[in-house]
Amino acid sequence: MSIPETDKPKILVLFAHPYPQLSRANRSMIDAVRDLPHVTVHDLYETYPDFHIDVKREQALLAAHDVIVMQHPFYWYSCPSLLKEWMDAVLEYGWAYGNGGTALQGKDLVQAISTGGPDYAYREDGYNRYPMEDLLRPFERSATLCGLTYRPPYLFQGVRLKSQQEVEAHAAAYRHWLDGYAHPAQQAACAQPVVPATDR
């Protein structure tokens, strides 16, 4: 059953890939969702090639959306550097967390991540030694500190081994997933974590 357009949450896709022209997976995924009316695609590397982030603009974008999707390749067990710079600059104390920092409460955060290695490489007995949920703990904790609801990541793993047909099928599935994303809530707002001044 499809969700009426008026009931769909506003979704902000923070797209962070320094070389999108070289990425089969991420380029296909982002192209597949650009025309969805309730989705705003925000290409961070295109917008900020000099890494000088307009904090107020980014905060206004976040405030205007219900769901934040961080779409990025998995670089060195984390995200590309501009997305980390974005987090450092935009998620300010007193705005996103801490005393008075309630701007993001009740919104969802999801990561749409691609990995070159297959899913079985991300296990305790695999090449990378840790499951993805362990490697993503810093993102989860950053989200919950800001009163966001951290949702399970949308993963596309083993990209190097995928055919073009499989990449296109994943992009179509990504579009379907975003198009049918349920509104984060009529849920009660998350309790705002208390951040003691001595812990900052």
XYZ file of N, CA, C and O in Angstrom:
800
model
N 0.844 -1.184 0.000
C 0.000 0.000 0.000
C 0.886 1.243 0.000
O 1.787 1.381 0.823
N 0.678 2.139 -0.955
C 1.528 3.320 -1.064
C 1.088 4.397 -0.081
O -0.074 4.474 0.303
N 2.042 5.240 0.308
C 1.779 6.331 1.236
C 1.381 7.558 0.440
O 2.078 7.935 -0.506
N 0.264 8.211 0.782
C -0.104 9.441 0.072
C 1.014 10.469 0.171
O 1.689 10.567 1.204
N 1.209 11.225 -0.906
C 2.310 12.186 -0.959
C 2.274 13.158 0.218
O 3.306 13.527 0.773
N 1.073 13.557 0.617
C 0.942 14.534 1.707
C 1.351 13.967 3.058
O 1.634 14.718 3.985
N 1.365 12.636 3.188
C 1.720 11.998 4.456
C 3.189 11.568 4.526
O 3.636 11.059 5.556
N 3.920 11.754 3.440
C 5.310 11.305 3.425
C 6.188 12.287 4.194
O 6.007 13.502 4.117
N 7.146 11.761 4.943
C 8.064 12.656 5.659
C 8.990 13.367 4.680
O 9.275 12.865 3.588
N 9.456 14.529 5.068
C 10.451 15.239 4.267
C 11.815 14.641 4.581
O 12.238 14.607 5.741
N 12.479 14.176 3.542
C 13.740 13.453 3.699
C 14.879 14.273 3.102
O 14.806 14.711 1.950
N 15.925 14.466 3.883
C 17.135 15.140 3.427
C 18.223 14.092 3.245
O 18.609 13.418 4.200
N 18.708 13.936 2.011
C 19.811 13.020 1.734
C 21.096 13.831 1.679
O 21.292 14.642 0.762
N 21.948 13.634 2.667
C 23.273 14.252 2.684
C 24.213 13.311 1.935
O 24.635 12.276 2.460
N 24.497 13.676 0.687
C 25.303 12.821 -0.185
C 26.762 13.247 -0.072
O 27.106 14.396 -0.362
N 27.613 12.328 0.373
C 29.024 12.647 0.579
C 29.899 11.623 -0.129
O 30.142 10.528 0.386
N 30.341 12.002 -1.317
C 31.275 11.166 -2.074
C 32.215 12.092 -2.831
O 31.766 12.870 -3.665
N 33.521 12.050 -2.527
C 34.443 12.972 -3.182
C 34.636 12.716 -4.673
O 35.037 13.622 -5.410
N 34.348 11.495 -5.141
C 34.544 11.152 -6.550
C 33.307 10.435 -7.096
O 33.385 9.265 -7.498
N 32.164 11.111 -7.131
C 30.929 10.417 -7.532
C 30.979 9.878 -8.958
O 30.337 8.873 -9.267
N 31.753 10.538 -9.817
C 31.838 10.091 -11.205
C 32.517 8.725 -11.323
O 32.361 8.031 -12.328
N 33.247 8.333 -10.288
C 33.939 7.038 -10.299
C 33.162 5.959 -9.549
O 33.622 4.815 -9.475
N 32.025 6.322 -8.994
C 31.265 5.388 -8.156
C 30.037 4.870 -8.891
O 29.085 5.615 -9.106
N 30.056 3.603 -9.240
C 28.860 3.019 -9.873
C 27.688 3.010 -8.909
O 26.582 3.404 -9.249
N 27.935 2.562 -7.674
C 26.840 2.356 -6.735
C 26.227 3.666 -6.279
O 25.017 3.883 -6.404
N 27.034 4.560 -5.725
C 26.488 5.796 -5.172
C 25.912 6.708 -6.242
O 24.908 7.378 -6.016
N 26.541 6.758 -7.399
C 26.001 7.582 -8.486
C 24.640 7.059 -8.927
O 23.692 7.829 -9.117
N 24.512 5.750 -9.063
C 23.232 5.154 -9.467
C 22.158 5.384 -8.412
O 21.007 5.696 -8.728
N 22.536 5.253 -7.153
C 21.576 5.442 -6.063
C 21.056 6.874 -6.019
O 19.854 7.106 -5.920
N 21.972 7.840 -6.090
C 21.545 9.234 -5.966
C 20.738 9.661 -7.182
O 19.765 10.413 -7.074
N 21.098 9.173 -8.367
C 20.326 9.497 -9.575
C 18.910 8.931 -9.492
O 17.974 9.511 -10.045
N 18.762 7.812 -8.798
C 17.461 7.152 -8.715
C 16.463 7.883 -7.842
O 15.252 7.663 -7.965
N 16.945 8.761 -6.961
C 16.025 9.399 -5.998
C 15.898 10.914 -6.177
O 15.119 11.559 -5.472
N 16.632 11.491 -7.118
C 16.649 12.953 -7.272
C 15.272 13.550 -7.516
O 15.006 14.684 -7.111
N 14.404 12.816 -8.223
C 13.118 13.393 -8.616
C 11.975 13.081 -7.643
O 10.831 13.460 -7.901
N 12.261 12.419 -6.538
C 11.200 12.162 -5.563
C 10.809 13.486 -4.911
O 11.669 14.184 -4.357
N 9.522 13.861 -4.950
C 9.130 15.198 -4.496
C 9.351 15.477 -3.014
O 9.515 16.632 -2.620
N 9.360 14.447 -2.179
C 9.543 14.665 -0.740
C 10.995 14.479 -0.298
O 11.290 14.494 0.900
N 11.900 14.301 -1.280
C 13.312 14.063 -0.986
C 14.152 15.235 -1.498
O 14.003 15.651 -2.647
N 15.015 15.758 -0.639
C 15.980 16.788 -1.024
C 17.359 16.144 -1.065
O 17.836 15.627 -0.045
N 17.980 16.136 -2.242
C 19.341 15.621 -2.377
C 20.313 16.786 -2.207
O 20.243 17.778 -2.937
N 21.203 16.657 -1.244
C 22.161 17.719 -0.923
C 23.573 17.145 -1.059
O 24.034 16.378 -0.210
N 24.230 17.485 -2.155
C 25.566 16.969 -2.463
C 26.604 17.844 -1.751
O 26.864 18.973 -2.162
N 27.201 17.325 -0.692
C 28.102 18.122 0.128
C 29.384 18.500 -0.617
O 29.867 19.635 -0.502
N 29.955 17.580 -1.379
C 31.200 17.890 -2.093
C 30.972 18.879 -3.226
O 31.846 19.692 -3.540
N 29.813 18.838 -3.836
C 29.484 19.811 -4.873
C 29.243 21.195 -4.250
O 29.650 22.217 -4.808
N 28.585 21.225 -3.096
C 28.239 22.489 -2.450
C 29.430 23.135 -1.765
O 29.571 24.375 -1.764
N 30.303 22.317 -1.170
C 31.415 22.853 -0.385
C 32.761 22.269 -0.844
O 33.431 21.554 -0.081
N 33.184 22.564 -2.072
C 34.465 22.021 -2.538
C 35.658 22.542 -1.737
O 36.707 21.904 -1.692
N 35.478 23.702 -1.074
C 36.546 24.273 -0.254
C 36.422 23.905 1.220
O 37.201 24.364 2.052
N 35.413 23.092 1.571
C 35.170 22.642 2.946
C 34.716 23.787 3.861
O 34.657 23.607 5.068
N 34.364 24.939 3.320
C 33.875 26.052 4.143
C 32.357 25.943 4.245
O 31.632 26.384 3.347
N 31.885 25.348 5.315
C 30.484 24.985 5.461
C 29.667 26.152 6.011
O 30.064 26.778 6.998
N 28.541 26.414 5.371
C 27.601 27.443 5.836
C 26.730 26.807 6.918
O 25.721 26.154 6.629
N 27.115 26.992 8.161
C 26.478 26.297 9.273
C 25.003 26.645 9.380
O 24.147 25.759 9.548
N 24.651 27.922 9.273
C 23.251 28.331 9.424
C 22.397 27.749 8.302
O 21.254 27.329 8.540
N 22.928 27.712 7.105
C 22.192 27.108 5.992
C 21.935 25.619 6.254
O 20.828 25.119 6.030
N 22.954 24.934 6.716
C 22.812 23.501 6.976
C 21.844 23.241 8.124
O 21.036 22.308 8.067
N 21.886 24.047 9.146
C 20.952 23.880 10.257
C 19.510 24.129 9.814
O 18.594 23.426 10.251
N 19.318 25.112 8.931
C 17.970 25.376 8.409
C 17.468 24.196 7.588
O 16.287 23.831 7.665
N 18.344 23.579 6.804
C 17.960 22.392 6.033
C 17.542 21.250 6.954
O 16.530 20.587 6.729
N 18.320 21.022 7.993
C 17.991 19.967 8.945
C 16.650 20.237 9.624
O 15.821 19.333 9.776
N 16.426 21.472 10.017
C 15.183 21.827 10.713
C 13.965 21.631 9.836
O 12.869 21.332 10.324
N 14.141 21.754 8.522
C 13.022 21.682 7.588
C 12.672 20.254 7.169
O 11.723 20.049 6.409
N 13.424 19.263 7.637
C 13.194 17.875 7.227
C 12.941 16.986 8.444
O 13.358 17.291 9.560
N 12.270 15.859 8.184
C 11.910 14.903 9.241
C 12.918 13.770 9.380
O 13.071 13.187 10.447
N 13.557 13.434 8.258
C 14.465 12.292 8.201
C 15.764 12.746 7.553
O 15.738 13.419 6.514
N 16.891 12.398 8.167
C 18.197 12.705 7.600
C 18.838 11.387 7.191
O 18.983 10.467 8.016
N 19.206 11.297 5.914
C 19.902 10.122 5.389
C 21.318 10.544 5.031
O 21.509 11.450 4.214
N 22.295 9.918 5.648
C 23.689 10.149 5.281
C 24.093 9.067 4.288
O 24.270 7.904 4.666
N 24.215 9.443 3.018
C 24.602 8.472 1.995
C 26.077 8.651 1.675
O 26.510 9.721 1.238
N 26.844 7.582 1.892
C 28.289 7.689 1.669
C 28.933 6.311 1.561
O 28.414 5.323 2.083
N 30.092 6.260 0.908
C 30.882 5.033 0.953
C 31.551 4.910 2.315
O 31.726 5.914 3.023
N 31.912 3.708 2.664
C 32.545 3.438 3.957
C 34.053 3.596 3.779
O 34.705 2.743 3.181
N 34.595 4.719 4.270
C 36.017 5.033 4.115
C 36.740 4.809 5.443
O 36.424 5.468 6.436
N 37.725 3.930 5.450
C 38.525 3.701 6.641
C 37.647 3.543 7.892
O 37.859 4.180 8.914
N 36.638 2.692 7.747
C 35.729 2.365 8.846
C 34.975 3.597 9.343
O 34.554 3.656 10.500
N 34.743 4.540 8.474
C 34.040 5.760 8.835
C 33.426 6.361 7.565
O 33.020 5.619 6.667
N 33.377 7.688 7.509
C 32.776 8.384 6.378
C 33.819 9.254 5.687
O 34.878 9.530 6.254
N 33.544 9.730 4.466
C 34.449 10.689 3.832
C 34.629 11.937 4.692
O 33.749 12.322 5.463
N 35.775 12.576 4.533
C 36.188 13.633 5.468
C 35.246 14.832 5.502
O 35.066 15.442 6.561
N 34.620 15.184 4.378
C 33.742 16.349 4.393
C 32.495 16.098 5.244
O 31.993 17.020 5.893
N 31.994 14.875 5.253
C 30.841 14.577 6.098
C 31.218 14.693 7.573
O 30.439 15.198 8.390
N 32.416 14.262 7.934
C 32.868 14.425 9.324
C 33.030 15.910 9.652
O 32.636 16.362 10.743
N 33.580 16.691 8.723
C 33.695 18.132 8.937
C 32.314 18.758 9.098
O 32.109 19.639 9.943
N 31.351 18.288 8.302
C 29.972 18.768 8.400
C 29.419 18.497 9.811
O 28.820 19.377 10.430
N 29.637 17.289 10.322
C 29.157 16.953 11.661
C 29.808 17.853 12.711
O 29.134 18.373 13.603
N 31.119 18.046 12.592
C 31.843 18.868 13.565
C 31.331 20.307 13.572
O 31.219 20.935 14.631
N 31.032 20.847 12.385
C 30.641 22.255 12.276
C 29.160 22.487 12.564
O 28.797 23.468 13.224
N 28.305 21.616 12.072
C 26.862 21.876 12.079
C 26.181 21.440 13.371
O 25.269 22.121 13.861
N 26.606 20.340 13.945
C 25.931 19.797 15.132
C 26.476 20.477 16.385
O 27.157 19.872 17.217
N 26.147 21.740 16.531
C 26.717 22.579 17.580
C 26.071 22.323 18.946
O 24.873 22.043 19.037
N 26.899 22.469 19.973
C 26.390 22.469 21.347
C 25.417 23.642 21.510
O 25.677 24.749 21.061
N 24.291 23.376 22.149
C 23.281 24.415 22.333
C 22.286 24.487 21.188
O 21.245 25.138 21.311
N 22.593 23.800 20.088
C 21.641 23.717 18.967
C 21.227 22.269 18.741
O 20.055 21.949 18.756
N 22.218 21.397 18.576
C 21.916 19.980 18.325
C 21.936 19.138 19.590
O 21.297 18.086 19.639
N 22.657 19.559 20.589
C 22.742 18.766 21.835
C 23.116 19.702 22.970
O 23.427 20.879 22.771
N 23.061 19.154 24.184
C 23.436 19.936 25.354
C 22.349 20.910 25.778
O 21.195 20.810 25.364
N 22.710 21.854 26.598
C 21.763 22.810 27.157
C 21.070 23.601 26.049
O 21.707 24.365 25.327
N 19.763 23.384 25.891
C 18.986 24.071 24.860
C 19.112 23.472 23.482
O 18.492 23.977 22.532
N 19.888 22.425 23.341
C 20.117 21.846 22.020
C 19.086 20.805 21.641
O 19.339 19.604 21.688
N 17.902 21.258 21.251
C 16.784 20.348 20.976
C 16.309 20.404 19.524
O 15.252 19.868 19.209
N 17.063 21.015 18.634
C 16.591 21.261 17.264
C 16.309 19.980 16.476
O 15.488 19.985 15.557
N 16.968 18.888 16.826
C 16.844 17.653 16.038
C 16.009 16.583 16.722
O 15.859 15.479 16.190
N 15.459 16.883 17.873
C 14.697 15.885 18.623
C 13.549 15.317 17.794
O 12.815 16.053 17.130
N 13.405 13.981 17.845
C 12.277 13.322 17.211
C 12.463 13.029 15.740
O 11.614 12.372 15.133
N 13.568 13.484 15.132
C 13.840 13.177 13.734
C 14.565 11.835 13.642
O 15.111 11.338 14.632
N 14.571 11.257 12.448
C 15.287 10.008 12.205
C 16.625 10.281 11.546
O 16.751 11.215 10.738
N 17.619 9.437 11.845
C 18.883 9.426 11.115
C 19.136 8.015 10.607
O 19.064 7.052 11.374
N 19.414 7.913 9.314
C 19.734 6.632 8.683
C 20.991 6.824 7.851
O 21.169 7.873 7.221
N 21.860 5.830 7.833
C 23.006 5.851 6.934
C 22.760 4.893 5.777
O 22.377 3.742 5.996
N 22.974 5.387 4.561
C 22.930 4.547 3.359
C 24.379 4.375 2.924
O 25.000 5.295 2.388
N 24.919 3.204 3.198
C 26.364 2.986 3.095
C 26.678 1.905 2.066
O 26.012 0.869 1.999
N 27.733 2.161 1.295
C 28.256 1.139 0.396
C 29.638 0.705 0.876
O 30.412 1.523 1.393
N 29.919 -0.581 0.730
C 31.250 -1.109 1.051
C 31.756 -1.918 -0.133
O 30.989 -2.616 -0.800
N 33.060 -1.824 -0.368
C 33.648 -2.640 -1.431
C 33.652 -4.103 -1.054
O 33.420 -4.981 -1.892
N 33.900 -4.373 0.235
C 33.950 -5.755 0.707
C 32.574 -6.326 0.968
O 31.623 -5.589 1.253
N 32.444 -7.648 0.898
C 31.150 -8.299 1.117
C 30.741 -8.309 2.583
O 31.552 -8.035 3.472
N 29.478 -8.636 2.823
C 28.966 -8.610 4.195
C 29.729 -9.567 5.112
O 29.947 -9.261 6.289
N 30.175 -10.715 4.581
C 30.842 -11.679 5.444
C 32.246 -11.217 5.859
O 32.862 -11.814 6.744
N 32.762 -10.159 5.258
C 34.037 -9.589 5.712
C 33.851 -8.767 6.972
O 34.822 -8.453 7.670
N 32.595 -8.413 7.279
C 32.289 -7.580 8.445
C 31.651 -8.445 9.535
O 30.487 -8.302 9.881
N 32.463 -9.371 10.036
C 32.074 -10.241 11.144
C 33.286 -10.446 12.031
O 34.415 -10.160 11.621
N 33.060 -10.951 13.224
C 34.185 -11.171 14.137
C 35.196 -12.145 13.554
O 36.397 -12.031 13.831
N 34.725 -13.080 12.724
C 35.647 -14.040 12.113
C 35.986 -13.655 10.675
O 36.587 -14.432 9.935
N 35.633 -12.437 10.278
C 35.902 -11.986 8.923
C 37.122 -11.094 8.839
O 37.760 -10.766 9.851
N 37.432 -10.666 7.638
C 38.626 -9.871 7.369
C 38.681 -8.599 8.211
O 39.743 -8.201 8.693
N 37.531 -7.932 8.395
C 37.501 -6.652 9.117
C 37.307 -6.784 10.626
O 37.288 -5.779 11.328
N 37.091 -7.999 11.100
C 37.124 -8.339 12.534
C 35.946 -7.839 13.366
O 35.766 -8.276 14.491
N 35.136 -6.945 12.834
C 34.007 -6.401 13.580
C 32.772 -6.334 12.684
O 32.883 -6.036 11.497
N 31.596 -6.541 13.254
C 30.364 -6.348 12.478
C 30.111 -4.861 12.255
O 30.601 -4.004 12.992
N 29.327 -4.550 11.219
C 29.040 -3.159 10.879
C 28.423 -2.407 12.045
O 28.742 -1.238 12.273
N 27.537 -3.055 12.798
C 26.891 -2.330 13.897
C 27.910 -1.847 14.925
O 27.739 -0.781 15.534
N 29.008 -2.586 15.116
C 30.054 -2.130 16.029
C 30.832 -0.962 15.429
O 31.142 0.019 16.118
N 31.153 -1.049 14.159
C 31.936 -0.002 13.508
C 31.159 1.307 13.389
O 31.759 2.383 13.304
N 29.834 1.222 13.417
C 29.001 2.420 13.276
C 28.578 3.021 14.616
O 27.814 3.981 14.645
N 29.088 2.477 15.722
C 28.691 2.988 17.044
C 28.922 4.492 17.207
O 28.090 5.175 17.808
N 30.023 5.071 16.716
C 30.190 6.531 16.880
C 29.075 7.335 16.218
O 28.649 8.365 16.749
N 28.582 6.869 15.071
C 27.473 7.564 14.415
C 26.187 7.401 15.215
O 25.413 8.351 15.385
N 25.970 6.187 15.720
C 24.769 5.938 16.526
C 24.767 6.803 17.774
O 23.763 7.432 18.118
N 25.916 6.865 18.446
C 25.969 7.658 19.677
C 25.853 9.151 19.382
O 25.208 9.887 20.147
N 26.429 9.604 18.298
C 26.282 11.011 17.904
C 24.818 11.340 17.663
O 24.329 12.406 18.070
N 24.110 10.419 17.019
C 22.688 10.630 16.740
C 21.877 10.701 18.031
O 21.083 11.628 18.237
N 22.068 9.731 18.907
C 21.261 9.699 20.130
C 21.593 10.862 21.055
O 20.716 11.359 21.763
N 22.845 11.318 21.043
C 23.203 12.490 21.833
C 22.410 13.711 21.386
O 22.065 14.572 22.188
N 22.087 13.751 20.087
C 21.332 14.873 19.528
C 19.818 14.664 19.580
O 19.064 15.468 19.014
N 19.371 13.598 20.228
C 17.938 13.344 20.317
C 17.343 12.762 19.056
O 16.122 12.683 18.915
N 18.196 12.357 18.112
C 17.732 11.689 16.887
C 17.468 10.212 17.165
O 18.109 9.611 18.038
N 16.549 9.641 16.413
C 16.348 8.194 16.453
C 17.221 7.574 15.375
O 17.055 7.854 14.189
N 18.194 6.773 15.792
C 19.122 6.140 14.861
C 18.499 4.849 14.342
O 18.205 3.935 15.113
N 18.267 4.808 13.045
C 17.663 3.633 12.412
C 18.738 2.719 11.840
O 19.847 3.172 11.537
N 18.448 1.430 11.662
C 19.442 0.526 11.083
C 19.910 1.024 9.715
O 19.121 1.571 8.940
N 21.193 0.862 9.408
C 21.711 1.376 8.138
C 21.155 0.617 6.942
O 20.794 -0.557 7.035
N 21.109 1.324 5.823
C 20.704 0.733 4.545
C 21.997 0.406 3.811
O 22.686 1.299 3.304
N 22.359 -0.869 3.771
C 23.679 -1.288 3.315
C 23.664 -1.871 1.903
O 22.735 -2.575 1.519
N 24.711 -1.559 1.164
C 24.987 -2.201 -0.127
C 26.437 -2.656 -0.059
O 27.361 -1.859 -0.205
N 26.641 -3.940 0.185
C 27.980 -4.464 0.439
C 28.471 -5.353 -0.694
O 27.699 -5.911 -1.454
N 29.795 -5.424 -0.794
C 30.402 -6.205 -1.863
C 30.256 -5.559 -3.223
O 30.161 -6.247 -4.240
N 30.287 -4.237 -3.253
C 30.033 -3.508 -4.502
C 31.010 -3.899 -5.602
O 30.637 -4.004 -6.770
N 32.256 -4.131 -5.233
C 33.272 -4.489 -6.248
C 32.906 -5.758 -7.004
O 33.340 -5.962 -8.141
N 32.117 -6.607 -6.375
C 31.772 -7.900 -6.972
C 30.440 -7.870 -7.719
O 30.043 -8.883 -8.300
N 29.755 -6.726 -7.699
C 28.410 -6.656 -8.268
C 28.441 -6.330 -9.765
O 29.266 -5.541 -10.226
N 27.492 -6.913 -10.480
C 27.319 -6.576 -11.888
C 26.580 -5.246 -12.008
O 25.969 -4.775 -11.034
N 26.606 -4.658 -13.194
C 25.879 -3.408 -13.406
C 24.388 -3.616 -13.177
O 23.700 -2.740 -12.651
N 23.880 -4.780 -13.550
C 22.461 -5.086 -13.343
C 22.126 -5.105 -11.853
O 21.080 -4.595 -11.431
N 23.019 -5.664 -11.036
C 22.794 -5.698 -9.586
C 22.861 -4.296 -8.987
O 22.091 -3.958 -8.079
N 23.769 -3.464 -9.496
C 23.866 -2.074 -9.024
C 22.576 -1.326 -9.331
O 22.025 -0.613 -8.480
N 22.072 -1.493 -10.533
C 20.836 -0.809 -10.924
C 19.647 -1.315 -10.118
O 18.750 -0.543 -9.759
N 19.628 -2.614 -9.823
C 18.544 -3.172 -9.007
C 18.588 -2.599 -7.592
O 17.543 -2.300 -7.000
N 19.795 -2.425 -7.064
C 19.911 -1.836 -5.726
C 19.452 -0.384 -5.737
O 18.772 0.063 -4.811
N 19.805 0.360 -6.775
C 19.374 1.755 -6.880
C 17.848 1.845 -6.934
O 17.245 2.719 -6.305
N 17.220 0.935 -7.654
C 15.757 0.916 -7.728
C 15.153 0.581 -6.362
O 14.130 1.155 -5.955
N 15.793 -0.340 -5.640
C 15.311 -0.703 -4.304
C 15.477 0.470 -3.336
O 14.618 0.700 -2.472
N 16.548 1.220 -3.484
C 16.790 2.408 -2.650
C 15.699 3.443 -2.885
O 15.160 4.016 -1.936
N 15.354 3.664 -4.144
C 14.274 4.594 -4.471
C 12.959 4.132 -3.818
O 12.234 4.924 -3.213
N 12.670 2.840 -3.952
C 11.436 2.289 -3.381
C 11.420 2.455 -1.862
O 10.388 2.806 -1.268
N 12.567 2.232 -1.236
C 12.676 2.364 0.218
C 12.424 3.799 0.659
O 11.640 4.043 1.581
N 13.069 4.772 0.003
C 12.856 6.167 0.371
C 11.432 6.618 0.068
O 10.844 7.387 0.826
N 10.882 6.141 -1.031
C 9.525 6.547 -1.410
C 8.481 6.023 -0.425
O 7.443 6.652 -0.213
N 8.784 4.906 0.210
C 7.826 4.322 1.147
C 8.192 4.495 2.604
O 7.588 3.854 3.477
N 9.170 5.365 2.887
C 9.637 5.529 4.266
C 8.499 6.042 5.138
O 7.880 7.060 4.841
N 8.232 5.341 6.225
C 7.140 5.731 7.127
C 7.557 6.939 7.951
O 8.724 7.093 8.312
N 6.580 7.778 8.272
C 6.878 8.985 9.050
C 7.446 8.606 10.403
O 6.957 7.709 11.062
N 8.521 9.294 10.816
C 9.176 8.922 12.066
C 8.275 8.979 13.257
O 8.488 8.341 14.212
N 7.314 9.666 13.337
C 6.491 9.498 14.505
C 5.593 10.649 14.714
O 5.950 11.752 14.448
N 4.649 10.380 15.105
C 3.734 10.653 16.128
C 4.350 9.997 17.372
O 3.668 9.790 18.337
N 5.631 9.601 17.324
C 6.284 9.057 18.498
C 6.580 10.180 19.475
O 6.731 11.316 19.087
N 6.681 9.827 20.741
C 7.063 10.833 21.727
C 8.494 11.263 21.443
O 9.313 10.464 21.011
N 8.774 12.528 21.657
C 10.132 13.027 21.436
C 11.102 12.274 22.328
O 10.787 11.917 23.457
N 12.288 12.043 21.794
C 13.312 11.366 22.578
C 13.701 12.226 23.774
O 13.738 13.447 23.664
N 13.997 11.580 24.864
C 14.490 12.330 26.021
C 15.839 12.942 25.674
O 16.706 12.274 25.122
N 15.991 14.216 25.982
C 17.238 14.896 25.674
C 18.312 14.478 26.664
O 18.151 14.621 27.871
N 19.446 13.922 26.180
C 20.490 13.530 27.108
C 21.068 14.741 27.845
O 21.213 15.815 27.271
N 21.369 14.559 29.100
C 21.993 15.606 29.882
C 23.508 15.501 29.684
O 24.080 14.426 29.819
N 24.123 16.617 29.312
C 25.572 16.635 29.090
C 26.198 17.503 30.167
O 26.154 18.738 30.072
N 26.774 16.907 31.200
C 27.410 17.723 32.243
C 28.527 18.574 31.647
O 29.246 18.135 30.740
N 28.652 19.786 32.155
C 29.685 20.706 31.644
C 31.071 20.090 31.730
O 31.918 20.332 30.876
N 31.302 19.274 32.758
C 32.624 18.661 32.936
C 32.916 17.564 31.922
O 34.051 17.140 31.771
N 31.887 17.099 31.182
C 32.052 16.017 30.217
C 32.211 16.521 28.796
O 32.372 15.738 27.876
N 32.118 17.815 28.593
C 32.206 18.365 27.241
C 33.651 18.463 26.794
O 34.528 18.736 27.561
